[in-house]
Structure formats: structure tokens, C-alpha cells
Coordinates of C-alpha atoms in Angstrom, one line a residue:
M30 CA 44.3 1.6 -5.6
A31 CA 40.6 2.4 -5.2
D32 CA 38.9 1.3 -2.0
P33 CA 36.7 -1.7 -2.9
V34 CA 34.3 -0.9 -0.1
P35 CA 31.8 1.9 -1.0
R36 CA 31.9 4.9 1.3
R37 CA 28.9 5.5 3.5
R38 CA 26.8 8.4 2.5
A39 CA 26.6 11.3 4.9
A40 CA 23.2 12.0 6.3
L41 CA 21.4 15.0 4.8
F42 CA 20.6 16.5 8.2
A43 CA 22.9 16.8 11.3
S44 CA 19.9 18.1 13.3
P45 CA 16.2 17.6 12.7
P46 CA 14.6 19.8 10.1
Q47 CA 11.8 22.1 11.3
R48 CA 9.4 21.7 8.5
V49 CA 9.0 18.6 6.3
C50 CA 6.6 18.1 3.4
L51 CA 5.6 14.6 2.1
L52 CA 4.4 14.4 -1.5
R53 CA 2.6 11.2 -2.2
L54 CA -0.7 11.6 -4.0
S55 CA -1.8 8.0 -4.5
A56 CA -2.5 5.1 -4.4
I57 CA -3.9 3.6 -1.2
G58 CA -1.2 0.9 -0.8
D59 CA 1.6 3.4 -1.4
V60 CA 0.0 5.9 1.0
C61 CA 0.0 3.1 3.6
H62 CA 3.7 2.6 3.1
A63 CA 4.3 6.3 3.4
I64 CA 2.4 6.4 6.7
A65 CA 5.0 4.0 8.1
L66 CA 7.7 6.4 6.9
L67 CA 6.0 9.3 8.5
R68 CA 5.8 7.4 11.8
V69 CA 9.5 6.6 11.6
L70 CA 10.3 10.3 11.1
Q71 CA 7.9 11.5 13.9
R72 CA 9.7 9.2 16.3
A73 CA 13.1 10.5 15.3
W74 CA 12.1 14.2 15.0
P75 CA 9.3 14.8 17.6
E76 CA 9.5 18.6 17.3
T77 CA 9.3 18.7 13.5
R78 CA 6.2 20.0 11.8
F79 CA 4.9 17.7 9.0
T80 CA 2.7 18.5 6.0
W81 CA 1.4 15.9 3.5
I82 CA 0.1 16.7 0.1
V83 CA -2.1 13.7 -0.8
G84 CA -4.9 12.7 -3.3
K85 CA -8.4 13.5 -2.2
P86 CA -9.6 9.9 -1.8
E87 CA -6.5 8.8 0.0
A88 CA -6.8 11.8 2.4
Q89 CA -9.5 9.7 4.3
L90 CA -6.7 7.5 5.6
L91 CA -4.7 10.4 6.9
T92 CA -7.5 11.5 9.1
L93 CA -6.4 8.6 11.3
V94 CA -2.8 9.8 11.7
D95 CA -2.0 12.5 14.2
G96 CA 0.8 15.1 14.0
V97 CA 0.5 15.9 10.3
E98 CA -1.2 18.7 8.4
V99 CA -3.1 17.1 5.5
I100 CA -3.6 19.0 2.2
P101 CA -5.8 17.1 -0.2
F102 CA -5.1 17.5 -3.9
D103 CA -7.9 16.8 -6.3
K104 CA -6.0 15.9 -9.5
R105 CA -9.3 16.0 -11.5
A106 CA -9.7 19.7 -10.7
G107 CA -6.8 20.8 -13.0
L108 CA -5.5 24.3 -12.5
G109 CA -8.0 24.9 -9.8
A110 CA -6.3 22.3 -7.6
I111 CA -2.9 23.9 -8.2
R112 CA -4.2 27.3 -7.3
E113 CA -5.8 25.9 -4.1
L114 CA -2.5 24.2 -3.2
G115 CA -0.6 27.5 -3.6
S116 CA -3.2 29.2 -1.4
R117 CA -2.8 26.6 1.3
L118 CA 0.9 26.7 1.3
G119 CA 1.1 30.5 1.3
T120 CA 4.6 31.8 1.9
R121 CA 5.8 28.7 3.7
R122 CA 9.2 27.2 2.8
F123 CA 10.1 23.7 3.8
D124 CA 13.5 22.4 5.0
L125 CA 12.8 19.1 3.3
L126 CA 10.4 17.8 0.6
L127 CA 10.1 14.0 0.4
M128 CA 9.3 13.1 -3.3
L129 CA 7.8 9.7 -2.7
Q130 CA 6.0 9.4 -6.1
V131 CA 7.8 9.1 -9.4
A132 CA 4.8 9.9 -11.6
L133 CA 5.4 13.0 -13.8
R134 CA 2.3 14.7 -12.3
A135 CA 3.9 14.5 -8.9
S136 CA 7.3 15.7 -10.1
L137 CA 5.7 18.7 -11.8
L138 CA 3.9 19.5 -8.6
S139 CA 7.1 19.3 -6.6
A140 CA 8.5 22.2 -8.7
L141 CA 5.8 24.4 -7.1
I142 CA 6.7 23.4 -3.5
P143 CA 9.5 25.6 -2.0
A144 CA 12.0 23.4 -0.1
R145 CA 15.7 23.7 0.7
V146 CA 16.2 20.0 0.0
K147 CA 14.1 18.0 -2.4
L148 CA 14.8 14.4 -1.8
G149 CA 13.9 11.8 -4.5
F150 CA 14.7 8.3 -5.6
D151 CA 18.1 7.3 -6.9
R152 CA 18.7 7.7 -10.6
A153 CA 17.8 4.1 -11.6
R154 CA 14.4 4.3 -9.8
A155 CA 13.6 8.0 -10.5
L156 CA 11.3 7.1 -13.4
E157 CA 9.5 9.6 -15.6
G158 CA 12.3 12.1 -15.1
Q159 CA 11.9 12.5 -11.4
W160 CA 15.6 12.9 -11.0
L161 CA 15.4 16.2 -12.9
F162 CA 13.3 17.7 -10.2
S163 CA 15.1 16.5 -7.0
T164 CA 18.2 18.1 -5.5
A165 CA 19.2 15.0 -3.5
K166 CA 18.8 11.3 -4.0
I167 CA 18.4 8.3 -1.7
A168 CA 21.0 5.5 -1.8
P169 CA 20.7 3.1 -4.7
R170 CA 19.2 -0.3 -3.8
E171 CA 18.1 -3.3 -5.9
R172 CA 15.4 -5.9 -5.5
E173 CA 13.9 -4.6 -2.3
H174 CA 10.3 -4.4 -1.1
V175 CA 8.4 -1.2 -1.9
L176 CA 8.1 -0.3 1.8
D177 CA 11.9 -0.8 2.3
A178 CA 12.5 1.6 -0.7
V179 CA 10.3 4.2 1.0
L180 CA 12.1 3.8 4.3
G181 CA 15.3 4.6 2.3
F182 CA 14.2 8.2 2.6
A183 CA 14.6 8.0 6.4
A184 CA 18.0 6.3 5.9
A185 CA 19.1 9.2 3.7
C186 CA 18.1 11.6 6.5
G187 CA 20.3 9.7 9.1
V188 CA 17.4 8.1 11.0
A189 CA 18.7 4.8 12.5
D190 CA 15.4 3.3 13.9
R191 CA 13.4 2.5 10.8
A192 CA 11.2 -0.3 12.1
P193 CA 7.8 0.2 10.4
R194 CA 4.8 0.9 12.6
W195 CA 1.6 2.6 11.7
D196 CA -0.2 3.4 15.0
V197 CA -3.4 4.5 13.4
A198 CA -6.2 5.6 15.7
L199 CA -9.6 4.5 14.4
P200 CA -12.5 6.9 15.1
E201 CA -15.5 5.7 17.0
S202 CA -17.6 5.4 13.8
A203 CA -15.0 3.0 12.3
T204 CA -14.7 1.0 15.6
H205 CA -18.5 0.7 15.9
Y206 CA -18.8 -0.4 12.3
G207 CA -16.3 -3.2 12.8
E208 CA -18.0 -4.2 16.1
R209 CA -21.4 -4.3 14.5
L210 CA -20.2 -6.6 11.7
I211 CA -17.9 -8.7 13.8
P212 CA -19.2 -8.6 17.4
N213 CA -17.4 -10.0 20.4
G214 CA -17.9 -13.7 20.6
A215 CA -18.6 -14.2 16.9
P216 CA -16.8 -17.0 15.1
P217 CA -13.6 -16.0 13.4
T218 CA -14.3 -13.9 10.3
L219 CA -12.6 -14.1 6.9
A220 CA -12.7 -10.9 5.0
I221 CA -12.5 -11.1 1.2
S222 CA -11.8 -7.9 -0.8
P223 CA -12.0 -9.3 -4.4
C224 CA -11.0 -6.4 -6.6
S225 CA -8.0 -4.2 -7.3
S226 CA -7.7 -1.0 -9.2
V227 CA -6.4 -3.0 -12.3
H228 CA -8.9 -5.6 -13.6
T229 CA -6.2 -8.0 -14.7
R230 CA -5.2 -8.5 -11.0
D231 CA -8.7 -9.7 -10.1
W232 CA -9.3 -13.4 -9.5
L233 CA -12.4 -15.4 -10.7
P234 CA -15.5 -14.9 -8.6
E235 CA -16.3 -18.6 -8.5
R236 CA -12.9 -19.3 -7.0
Y237 CA -13.4 -16.7 -4.3
A238 CA -16.8 -18.4 -3.6
A239 CA -15.0 -21.7 -3.3
V240 CA -12.6 -20.3 -0.8
A241 CA -15.5 -18.7 1.2
D242 CA -17.2 -22.1 1.3
Y243 CA -14.0 -23.8 2.4
A244 CA -13.5 -21.3 5.2
A245 CA -17.1 -21.8 6.4
E246 CA -17.2 -25.6 6.1
R247 CA -13.7 -26.5 7.2
H248 CA -12.9 -23.8 9.7
G249 CA -16.3 -22.6 10.8
M250 CA -15.6 -19.1 9.7
R251 CA -18.0 -16.3 8.8
V252 CA -17.2 -14.5 5.5
I253 CA -17.6 -10.8 4.8
L254 CA -17.0 -9.3 1.3
C255 CA -15.6 -5.7 1.4
G256 CA -14.4 -3.2 -1.2
G257 CA -15.1 0.0 -2.9
P258 CA -18.3 1.4 -4.5
S259 CA -17.5 1.0 -8.2
A260 CA -19.8 -0.9 -10.5
E261 CA -17.1 -3.5 -11.2
E262 CA -16.6 -4.2 -7.5
R263 CA -20.4 -4.5 -6.9
A264 CA -20.8 -6.9 -9.8
Q265 CA -17.9 -9.0 -8.6
G266 CA -19.5 -9.2 -5.1
A267 CA -22.8 -10.2 -6.5
A268 CA -21.2 -12.9 -8.7
I269 CA -19.4 -14.3 -5.6
E270 CA -22.7 -14.4 -3.7
R271 CA -24.4 -16.3 -6.5
A272 CA -21.6 -18.9 -6.7
A273 CA -21.2 -19.5 -2.9
R274 CA -23.0 -22.3 -1.2
S275 CA -22.5 -20.9 2.3
P276 CA -24.1 -17.6 3.4
L277 CA -21.9 -14.5 3.5
V278 CA -22.2 -10.8 4.2
N279 CA -21.7 -8.5 1.3
Q280 CA -20.5 -5.0 2.4
I281 CA -18.9 -4.0 -0.9
G282 CA -19.4 -0.3 -1.4
R283 CA -21.1 0.2 1.9
D284 CA -18.3 1.8 4.0
T285 CA -15.6 4.5 4.1
L286 CA -11.9 3.7 4.1
P287 CA -11.7 4.2 7.9
E288 CA -14.8 2.0 8.4
M289 CA -13.2 -0.7 6.2
L290 CA -10.1 -0.5 8.5
G291 CA -12.4 -1.0 11.5
L292 CA -13.7 -4.1 9.8
L293 CA -10.3 -5.4 8.8
A294 CA -9.0 -4.8 12.4
R295 CA -11.5 -7.4 13.7
A296 CA -11.1 -10.0 10.9
A297 CA -9.1 -13.1 11.5
A298 CA -7.6 -12.8 8.0
L299 CA -8.1 -11.1 4.6
V300 CA -8.0 -12.7 1.2
C301 CA -7.4 -10.3 -1.7
P302 CA -5.4 -9.6 -4.9
D303 CA -2.4 -7.3 -5.0
S304 CA -4.3 -4.2 -4.0
G305 CA -4.7 -1.4 -1.4
P306 CA -6.7 -3.4 1.2
A307 CA -3.7 -5.8 1.6
H308 CA -1.7 -2.9 3.0
M309 CA -4.6 -1.5 4.9
A310 CA -4.9 -4.8 6.7
T311 CA -1.2 -4.7 7.5
M312 CA -1.6 -1.3 9.1
V313 CA -4.0 -2.8 11.7
G314 CA -2.2 -6.0 12.2
T315 CA -4.5 -8.4 10.3
P316 CA -2.7 -11.2 8.3
V317 CA -3.3 -11.3 4.6
I318 CA -3.5 -14.1 2.0
C319 CA -2.6 -12.0 -1.0
L320 CA -3.0 -13.6 -4.5
H321 CA 0.0 -12.8 -6.6
A322 CA 0.4 -13.8 -10.3
T323 CA 0.7 -10.4 -11.9
S324 CA 3.4 -9.1 -9.5
N325 CA 6.1 -10.4 -7.3
P326 CA 5.1 -10.6 -3.6
A327 CA 8.7 -10.1 -2.6
R328 CA 8.4 -6.6 -4.0
T329 CA 4.7 -5.6 -3.5
G330 CA 3.2 -8.2 -1.1
P331 CA 1.7 -7.3 2.3
Y332 CA 4.8 -6.5 4.4
R333 CA 4.2 -8.7 7.4
S334 CA 2.3 -11.5 5.6
R335 CA 4.6 -12.4 2.7
A336 CA 4.9 -16.0 4.1
F337 CA 1.1 -16.4 3.5
C338 CA 1.0 -15.0 0.0
V339 CA 0.0 -17.2 -3.0
D340 CA 2.9 -16.8 -5.4
R341 CA 2.5 -17.7 -9.0
F342 CA 4.5 -14.9 -10.4
G343 CA 7.3 -17.2 -11.5
D344 CA 4.8 -19.4 -13.3
A345 CA 3.4 -16.3 -15.0
A346 CA 6.9 -15.2 -16.1
R347 CA 7.5 -18.5 -17.8
K348 CA 4.1 -18.7 -19.5
F349 CA 3.6 -15.1 -20.5
R350 CA 7.1 -13.8 -20.9
G351 CA 9.2 -16.9 -21.6
R352 CA 11.5 -15.9 -18.7
S353 CA 12.6 -17.4 -15.4
L354 CA 11.8 -15.4 -12.2
D355 CA 15.4 -14.3 -11.9
E356 CA 15.3 -13.0 -15.5
M357 CA 12.3 -10.7 -14.8
P358 CA 13.2 -7.0 -14.2
W359 CA 12.4 -6.2 -10.6
P360 CA 9.7 -3.6 -11.1
D361 CA 7.9 -5.5 -13.9
R362 CA 4.3 -6.7 -13.7
I363 CA 2.5 -9.1 -16.0
E364 CA -0.8 -7.3 -16.5
Q365 CA -2.7 -9.3 -19.1
A366 CA -5.8 -11.4 -19.3
G367 CA -5.6 -14.9 -17.9
V368 CA -2.6 -14.4 -15.6
M369 CA -4.7 -14.8 -12.4
E370 CA -6.2 -18.0 -13.6
L371 CA -2.8 -19.6 -12.7
I372 CA -3.9 -19.4 -9.1
S373 CA -6.0 -22.4 -8.1
V374 CA -8.6 -22.6 -5.2
S375 CA -6.3 -25.1 -3.4
D376 CA -3.4 -22.5 -3.6
A377 CA -5.5 -20.1 -1.5
T378 CA -7.0 -22.7 0.9
E379 CA -3.6 -24.2 1.6
R380 CA -2.4 -20.7 2.7
L381 CA -5.5 -20.3 4.8
D382 CA -4.8 -23.6 6.5
A383 CA -1.2 -22.6 7.1
L384 CA -2.2 -19.1 8.5
L385 CA -4.8 -20.5 10.9
G386 CA -2.4 -23.2 12.0
S387 CA 0.3 -20.7 12.7
R388 CA -2.1 -18.6 14.8
A389 CA -3.2 -21.6 16.7

């Protein structure tokens, strides 16, 4: 008779590997998760040498992380980027390649990186054919947070202490930027990062403005807008400024990623959609009120602030898919116009009240 209890998988390494390469090109939130994995491995393997191949914009974040060689990869440069990567790697061979991205581009790139073990996701999660490029897989898991899935790579390597920590060191320029905008003795500051990389995840500017007014009038907070330099983000910031009754500071497009971390580190809280800044704030210990209707916060929400997320994903599933929350496939998002309108101003202000009450 077969044993009903599944056998525990043997760890890939009995002793720490000497050279490890992480392959995670983008996006900002996923790079934040992978930094937590790197820190877990660095604690377990203090003598191991780490290399990370990462997208050029996201490489800014890795300037804050010690103990890792960073190789930026500019995917827009085509074959030139591949040649540059080959030149940087030279004749090196890694003991372990961590294939943290399932996109086909990353899998094709993994074929060019010499490694004794190429560790990827389990068959069910190795989308876009990643399973064809890996030589080992992490253990299958269902319905877990994206960060927990990433930490499954440490579990496959036999690392027991997988508590996520980021331990980023902000440069003086980022620290001074945050101190200038939120000086010592200033009232508590609410940061609002209104945009994501996908327009359908963005909330309405007049509702952000209403939350800003509520924070100022009810809680005596200062409000700072932050975000990237794209035309869409600048337009959203300007629309929030026009709709708000209370004065606010608009810093959208005026900082680098490290400087934005310096700002977030001093903020009392961040309000944002499902986006990279939610996970950047988590890195520096700032609580996040994340607005979820297009995605499930149990899967993609800010790891340490899920209790403060606005969660309308179940409502979106019923309205736009005709399904209950339990019937939705775990990785699915609902990326279509009108989804974020399910989130009301009171949804966000109630979470702000709860967050500030818990801190008190």
C-alpha cells in the first residue's frame, strides 16, 4: 500500500554552493521579493558569492544591497545586451542559477548562463515553457503569496530560516531627500503613489484627492504624491492636485528609486494600487493601504500590510467574471476598464483609520 504522506524532498545542496546567480529582470515589486530571497541565502551561506542579472531600471534598487555583483541587462538593446552579458560573465560557471522569472525572454537568457543546477518553478507554475530550461524544480505549492513562492527557492536549497528581511542601506542622497520632504518634527505624512504599470489598476484621481483631504482634515496629516516620470503619472498627479481641497506636495517624477525609498521610509503610510511602490514601502517598514480590485491581495498584496489592504477582488470576480472568489484561478487578474471603480473613498479612509488606530 502506498504511503499516504508525501515524502520530503531532499535539499539540492548538502553544503553551500560557491557561486550563485539570480535571474530576475523585472518588475520592481518582483525584484523587491527577490531581494528578500537574496538576504535569506546570504544569511545561510555567508561565504557564497552572488551575482544578479537584472533589468536596467530595477538595477537602481540593487545599489542598496551589499554582497552581490549586479549585472544590468537592457532588454531594449537586443543582441547588444546579450553580447555585453556574455562579456561580463566571461568564463565563469555557477553552481546554481535561480530562475525567478517565468517570462520566455528570461528563460531564453537562462540558456546562455552556465550553471551546474538551474532551479526553476514547479511544472504547474513554470509558465511560458520555463520548465524546459530548468534542471531542477521547487516543490509544488498552491494558493500562496508571490513572496512565499519566491522563498520556495530557498526551501529547495535546504535553507531553514526563511524569514523575509530586506536590510537595505539608503545612500546619503536618499536619506537627505526624505529628510528634506519629511523633516523631524513634521506632522505625520501620507504618501500617495497613484499609478501602476498597468492603467486598469489605477484608481480615479478625484477619489485619491478625497482621501488626501480626509487625511489632512481628520488626522492632521501632510500629503505627498510620489511616482515615476511618465506622462501618465504626471497627468494623474496634476488631476489629483486640481481635485484636492487641501494643499499637498507633488513629487511625481522628481526622484530616483533610492530617493523614493528615502521618502517612503519616513512616511506614516502609503496609499497606492497594486504596484511596485507597495513592495518598496514594505522593504523599509512603512505600512501600505493597497487598493485591490484587479488582483487578490492574498497573492500580490504588500507582504506585511495585507490586513490594511482594500479588497474588492471578490466583488470584481462576481461582476466581471460571474464567479465567486473561490472559483477564480489563483494567478488570475481582472484587468479591464471599470474594475477599480468598485473601490469607494470610504473603503480607503476606513483602512486609514484602522491603520492609524493600530499604530496608536
